[in-house]
Coordinates of C-alpha atoms in Angstrom, one line a residue:
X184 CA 55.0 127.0 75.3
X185 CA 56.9 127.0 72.1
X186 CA 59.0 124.1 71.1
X187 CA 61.5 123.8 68.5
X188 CA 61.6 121.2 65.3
X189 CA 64.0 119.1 67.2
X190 CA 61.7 118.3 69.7
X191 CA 59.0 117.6 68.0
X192 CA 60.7 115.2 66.2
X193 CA 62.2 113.3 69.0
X194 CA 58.4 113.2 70.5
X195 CA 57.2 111.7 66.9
X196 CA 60.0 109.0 66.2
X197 CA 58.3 106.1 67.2
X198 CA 55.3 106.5 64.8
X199 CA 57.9 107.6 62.1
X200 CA 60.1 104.6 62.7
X201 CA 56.9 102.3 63.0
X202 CA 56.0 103.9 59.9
X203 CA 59.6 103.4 58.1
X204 CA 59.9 99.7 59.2
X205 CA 56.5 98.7 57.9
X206 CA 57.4 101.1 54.1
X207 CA 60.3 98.6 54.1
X208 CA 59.0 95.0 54.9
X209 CA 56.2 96.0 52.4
X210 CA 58.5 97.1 49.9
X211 CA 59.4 93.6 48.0
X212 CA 55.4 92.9 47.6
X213 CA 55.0 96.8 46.3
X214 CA 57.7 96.6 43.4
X215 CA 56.4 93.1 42.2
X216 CA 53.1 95.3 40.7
X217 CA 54.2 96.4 37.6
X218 CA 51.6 98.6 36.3
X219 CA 51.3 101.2 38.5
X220 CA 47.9 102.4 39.6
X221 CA 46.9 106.4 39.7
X222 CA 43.7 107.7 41.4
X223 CA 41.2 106.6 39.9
X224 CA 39.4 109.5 38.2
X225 CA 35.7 110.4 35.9
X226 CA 36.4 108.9 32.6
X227 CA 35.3 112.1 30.9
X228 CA 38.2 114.0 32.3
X229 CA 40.8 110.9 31.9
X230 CA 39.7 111.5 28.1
X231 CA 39.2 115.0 27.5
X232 CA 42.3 116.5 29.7
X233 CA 46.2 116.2 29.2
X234 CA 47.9 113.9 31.9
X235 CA 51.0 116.1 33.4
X236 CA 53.5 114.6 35.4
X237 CA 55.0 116.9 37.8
X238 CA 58.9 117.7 38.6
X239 CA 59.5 118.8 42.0
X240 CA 62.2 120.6 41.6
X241 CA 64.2 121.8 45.1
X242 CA 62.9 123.3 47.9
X243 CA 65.2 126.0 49.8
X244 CA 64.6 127.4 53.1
X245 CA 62.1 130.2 53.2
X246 CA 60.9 128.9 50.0
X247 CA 58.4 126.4 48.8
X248 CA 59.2 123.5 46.4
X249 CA 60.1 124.5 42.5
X250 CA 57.4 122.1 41.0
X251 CA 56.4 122.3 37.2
X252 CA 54.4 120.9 35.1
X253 CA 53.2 121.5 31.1
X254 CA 53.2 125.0 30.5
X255 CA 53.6 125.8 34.3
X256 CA 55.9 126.7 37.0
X257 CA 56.4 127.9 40.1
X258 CA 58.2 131.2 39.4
X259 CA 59.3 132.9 43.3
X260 CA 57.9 132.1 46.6
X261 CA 58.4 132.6 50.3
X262 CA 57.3 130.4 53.0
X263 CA 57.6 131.7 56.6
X264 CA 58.6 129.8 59.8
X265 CA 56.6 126.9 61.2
X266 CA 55.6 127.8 64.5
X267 CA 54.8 124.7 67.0
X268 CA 53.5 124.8 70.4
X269 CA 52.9 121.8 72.7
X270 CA 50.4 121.5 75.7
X271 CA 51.3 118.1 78.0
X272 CA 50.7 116.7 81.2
X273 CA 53.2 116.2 83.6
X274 CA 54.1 112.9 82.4
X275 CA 53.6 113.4 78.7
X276 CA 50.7 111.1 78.4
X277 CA 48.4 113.3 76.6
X278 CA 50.1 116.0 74.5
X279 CA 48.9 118.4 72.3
X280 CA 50.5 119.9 69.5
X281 CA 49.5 123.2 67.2
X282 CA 51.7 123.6 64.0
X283 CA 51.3 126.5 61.1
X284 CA 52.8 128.7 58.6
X285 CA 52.2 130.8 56.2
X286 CA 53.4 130.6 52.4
X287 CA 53.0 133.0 49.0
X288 CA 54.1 131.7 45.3
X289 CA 53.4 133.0 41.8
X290 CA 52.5 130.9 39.2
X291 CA 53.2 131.0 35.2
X292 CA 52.5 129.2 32.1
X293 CA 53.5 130.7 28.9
X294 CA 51.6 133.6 28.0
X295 CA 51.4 136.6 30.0
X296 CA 49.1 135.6 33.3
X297 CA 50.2 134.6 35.9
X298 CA 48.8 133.3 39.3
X299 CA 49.5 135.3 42.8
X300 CA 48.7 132.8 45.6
X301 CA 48.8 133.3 49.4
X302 CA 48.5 130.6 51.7
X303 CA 47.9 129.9 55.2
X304 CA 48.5 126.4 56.7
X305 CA 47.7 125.1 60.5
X306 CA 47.5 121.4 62.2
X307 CA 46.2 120.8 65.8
X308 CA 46.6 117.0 66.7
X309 CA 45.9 115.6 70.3
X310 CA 47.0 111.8 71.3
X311 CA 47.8 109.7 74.1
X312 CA 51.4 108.4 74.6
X313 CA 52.2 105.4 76.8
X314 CA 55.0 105.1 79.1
X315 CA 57.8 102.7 79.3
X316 CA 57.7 101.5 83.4
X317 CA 60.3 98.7 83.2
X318 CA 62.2 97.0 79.9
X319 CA 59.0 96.3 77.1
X320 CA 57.0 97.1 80.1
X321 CA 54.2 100.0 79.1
X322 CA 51.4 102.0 81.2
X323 CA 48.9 103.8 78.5
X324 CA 48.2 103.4 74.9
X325 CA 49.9 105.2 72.0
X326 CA 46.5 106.7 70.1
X327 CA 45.9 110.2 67.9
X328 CA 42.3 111.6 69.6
X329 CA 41.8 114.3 66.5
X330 CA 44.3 115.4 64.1
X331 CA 42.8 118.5 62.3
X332 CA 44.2 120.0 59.4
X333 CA 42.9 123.3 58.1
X334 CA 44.5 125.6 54.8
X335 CA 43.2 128.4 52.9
X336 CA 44.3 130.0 49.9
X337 CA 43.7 133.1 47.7
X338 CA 43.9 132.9 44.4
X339 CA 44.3 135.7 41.7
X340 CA 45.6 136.6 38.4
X341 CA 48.1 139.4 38.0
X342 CA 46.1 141.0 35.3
X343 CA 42.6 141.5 36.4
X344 CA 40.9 142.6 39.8
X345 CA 37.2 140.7 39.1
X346 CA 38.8 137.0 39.2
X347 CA 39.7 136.1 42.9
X348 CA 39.3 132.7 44.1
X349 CA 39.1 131.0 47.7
X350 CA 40.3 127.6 48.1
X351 CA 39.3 125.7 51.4
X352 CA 40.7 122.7 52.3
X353 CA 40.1 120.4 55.4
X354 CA 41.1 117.2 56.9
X355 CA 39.8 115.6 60.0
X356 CA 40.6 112.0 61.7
X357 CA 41.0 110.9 65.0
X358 CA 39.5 108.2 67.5
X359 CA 37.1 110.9 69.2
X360 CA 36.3 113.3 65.7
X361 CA 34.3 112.1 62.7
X362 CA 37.2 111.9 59.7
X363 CA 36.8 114.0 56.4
X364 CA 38.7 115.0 53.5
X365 CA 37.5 117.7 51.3
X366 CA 37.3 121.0 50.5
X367 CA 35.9 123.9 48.2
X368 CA 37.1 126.7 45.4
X369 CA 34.7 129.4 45.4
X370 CA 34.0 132.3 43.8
X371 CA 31.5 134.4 44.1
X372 CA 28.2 132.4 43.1
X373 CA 30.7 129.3 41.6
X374 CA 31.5 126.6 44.0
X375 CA 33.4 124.2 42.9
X376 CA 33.7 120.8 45.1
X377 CA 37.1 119.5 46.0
X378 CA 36.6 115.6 46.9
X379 CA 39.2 112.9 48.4
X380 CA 39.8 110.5 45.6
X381 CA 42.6 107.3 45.6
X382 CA 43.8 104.4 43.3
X383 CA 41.2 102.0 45.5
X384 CA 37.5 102.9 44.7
X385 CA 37.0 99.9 42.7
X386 CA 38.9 97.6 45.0
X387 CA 41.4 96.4 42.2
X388 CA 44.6 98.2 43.7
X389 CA 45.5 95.5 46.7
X390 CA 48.7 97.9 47.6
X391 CA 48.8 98.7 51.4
X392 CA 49.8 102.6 50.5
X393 CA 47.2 103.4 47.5
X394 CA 47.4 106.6 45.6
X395 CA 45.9 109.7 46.9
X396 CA 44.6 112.4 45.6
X397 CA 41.6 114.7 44.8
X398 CA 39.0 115.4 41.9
X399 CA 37.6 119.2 41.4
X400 CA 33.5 119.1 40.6
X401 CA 31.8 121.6 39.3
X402 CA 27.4 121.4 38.6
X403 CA 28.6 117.8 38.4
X404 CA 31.2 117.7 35.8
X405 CA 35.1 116.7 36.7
X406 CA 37.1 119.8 35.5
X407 CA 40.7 118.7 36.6
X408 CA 42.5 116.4 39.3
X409 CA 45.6 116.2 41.4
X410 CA 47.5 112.7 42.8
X411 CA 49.6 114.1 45.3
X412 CA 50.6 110.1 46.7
X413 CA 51.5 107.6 43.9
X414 CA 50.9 104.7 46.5
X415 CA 53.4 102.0 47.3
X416 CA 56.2 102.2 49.7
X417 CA 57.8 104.9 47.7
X418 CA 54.9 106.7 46.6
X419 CA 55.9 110.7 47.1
X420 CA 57.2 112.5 44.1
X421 CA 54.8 110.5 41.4
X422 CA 52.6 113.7 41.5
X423 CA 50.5 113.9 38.6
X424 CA 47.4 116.8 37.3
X425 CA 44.9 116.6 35.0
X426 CA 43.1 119.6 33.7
X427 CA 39.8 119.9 31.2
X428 CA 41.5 120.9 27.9
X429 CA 38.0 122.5 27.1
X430 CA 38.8 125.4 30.5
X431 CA 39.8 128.9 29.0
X432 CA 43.5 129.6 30.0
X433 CA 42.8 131.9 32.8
X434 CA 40.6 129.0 34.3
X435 CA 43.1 126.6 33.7
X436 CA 45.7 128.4 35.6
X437 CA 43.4 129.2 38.6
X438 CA 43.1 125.2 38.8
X439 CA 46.2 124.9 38.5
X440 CA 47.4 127.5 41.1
X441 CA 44.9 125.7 43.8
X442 CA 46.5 122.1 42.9
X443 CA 49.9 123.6 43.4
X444 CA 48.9 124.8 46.5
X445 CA 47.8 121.6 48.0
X446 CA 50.8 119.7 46.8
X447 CA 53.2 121.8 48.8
X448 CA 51.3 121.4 51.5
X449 CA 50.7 117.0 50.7
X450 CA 54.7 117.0 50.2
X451 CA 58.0 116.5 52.5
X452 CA 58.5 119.2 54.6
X453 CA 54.8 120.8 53.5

């Protein structure tokens, strides 16, 4: 049956408030690190690409959010409804929830292209749920079984009809499902890898919440990046893209089309 937002949330609060009260206990330790740590990205790209901090802008209903950064901009968009549905038992103690939406934006920078993307957006996450019998008394265990996110994107400019691009994202975890993060931009023959990065890989950042984000490969060579988590207790809205100064400008704005898209979907109330 369908469900509306409000219920959702009720069902989620614990694991939000859980989630809240840890962000603030850690929240002192976070703020004594100075030096903030990115993702940690190929040192070819950190050198050869221009580092651009990105402003989120607002986000309206029935639209996505306004980001910019460098040269580009989100222009116009529209983002439909979310449509949730819920499967339970009788007692709630194993749910299932289904979530998606749909969402289109263009894209400029400052010469005449510009980037036409739709977007399509789903997340199917089963989990146990424990039950209160008497006062701190519970039967069950609170525990996520698979949470599966799945997005595609296509990808054009508004001047030609031979440059159309597929971005595939995915994201799996769960107790019962093997976890993965990672994705694709294709096409035709070109495939170029999309792979789960943070601020971690050399084990120097010892923040709880590290930075996330993701590095595009191509025949082995980083051609941009996106952090769409700046770690920390406070780490949304430090979003940050790097893009190979040596791309063509129709390239560049493909990559940066496909990082837009997955920020919108990585940020509050994607």
């Amino acid at each position: 049956m369908e469900i509306n937002n409000t219920l959702v949330m009720k069902t989620r609060f614990k694991y939000l408030f859980k989630i809240t009260f840890i962000g603030f206990l850690l929240l002192s330790t976070e703020l004594s690190h100075a030096q903030r740590k990115n993702i940690i990205i190929n040192n070819e790209l950190s050198k050869n690409a221009e580092m651009m901090k990105v402003k989120m802008g607002t986000q309206w209903m029935g639209r996505i959010w306004k980001f910019k950064f460098g040269d580009y901009a989100v222009e116009k968009s529209k983002m439909s409804w979310k449509v949730i549905k819920q499967k339970a038992t009788i007692l709630h103690t194993k749910n299932e929830y289904k979530s998606g939406y749909k969402f289109n934006f263009v894209l400029s920078n400052k010469t005449s292209d510009s980037a036409i993307v739709r977007a399509v957006y789903s997340n199917n996450i089963n989990e146990l749920e424990s039950i209160e019998l008497f006062p701190n008394i519970y039967f069950g265990s609170d525990e996520i079984l698979k949470d599966s996110l799945s997005f595609t994107a296509d990808i054009s400019l508004n001047n030609t009809t031979d440059n159309k691009w597929k971005l595939f994202l995915k994201r799996t975890s769960g107790s019962e499902i093997e976890y993965k993060n990672e994705g694709v931009l294709v096409n035709g023959d070109r495939i170029i890898s999309i792979i789960f990065v943070n601020s971690n890989l050399d084990g120097n950042d010892k923040r709880w919440f590290p930075a996330l984000g993701y590095e595009f490969m191509e025949n082995e060579k980083a051609i941009c990046a996106l952090q769409y988590f700046g770690g920390g207790a406070l780490g949304y809205n430090k979003n940050i893209i790097w893009i190979d100064s040596s791309l063509n400008q129709k390239m560049k704005l493909i990559l940066a089309a496909a990082m837009t898209a997955i920020l919108q979907i990585k940020s509050p109330g994607g």
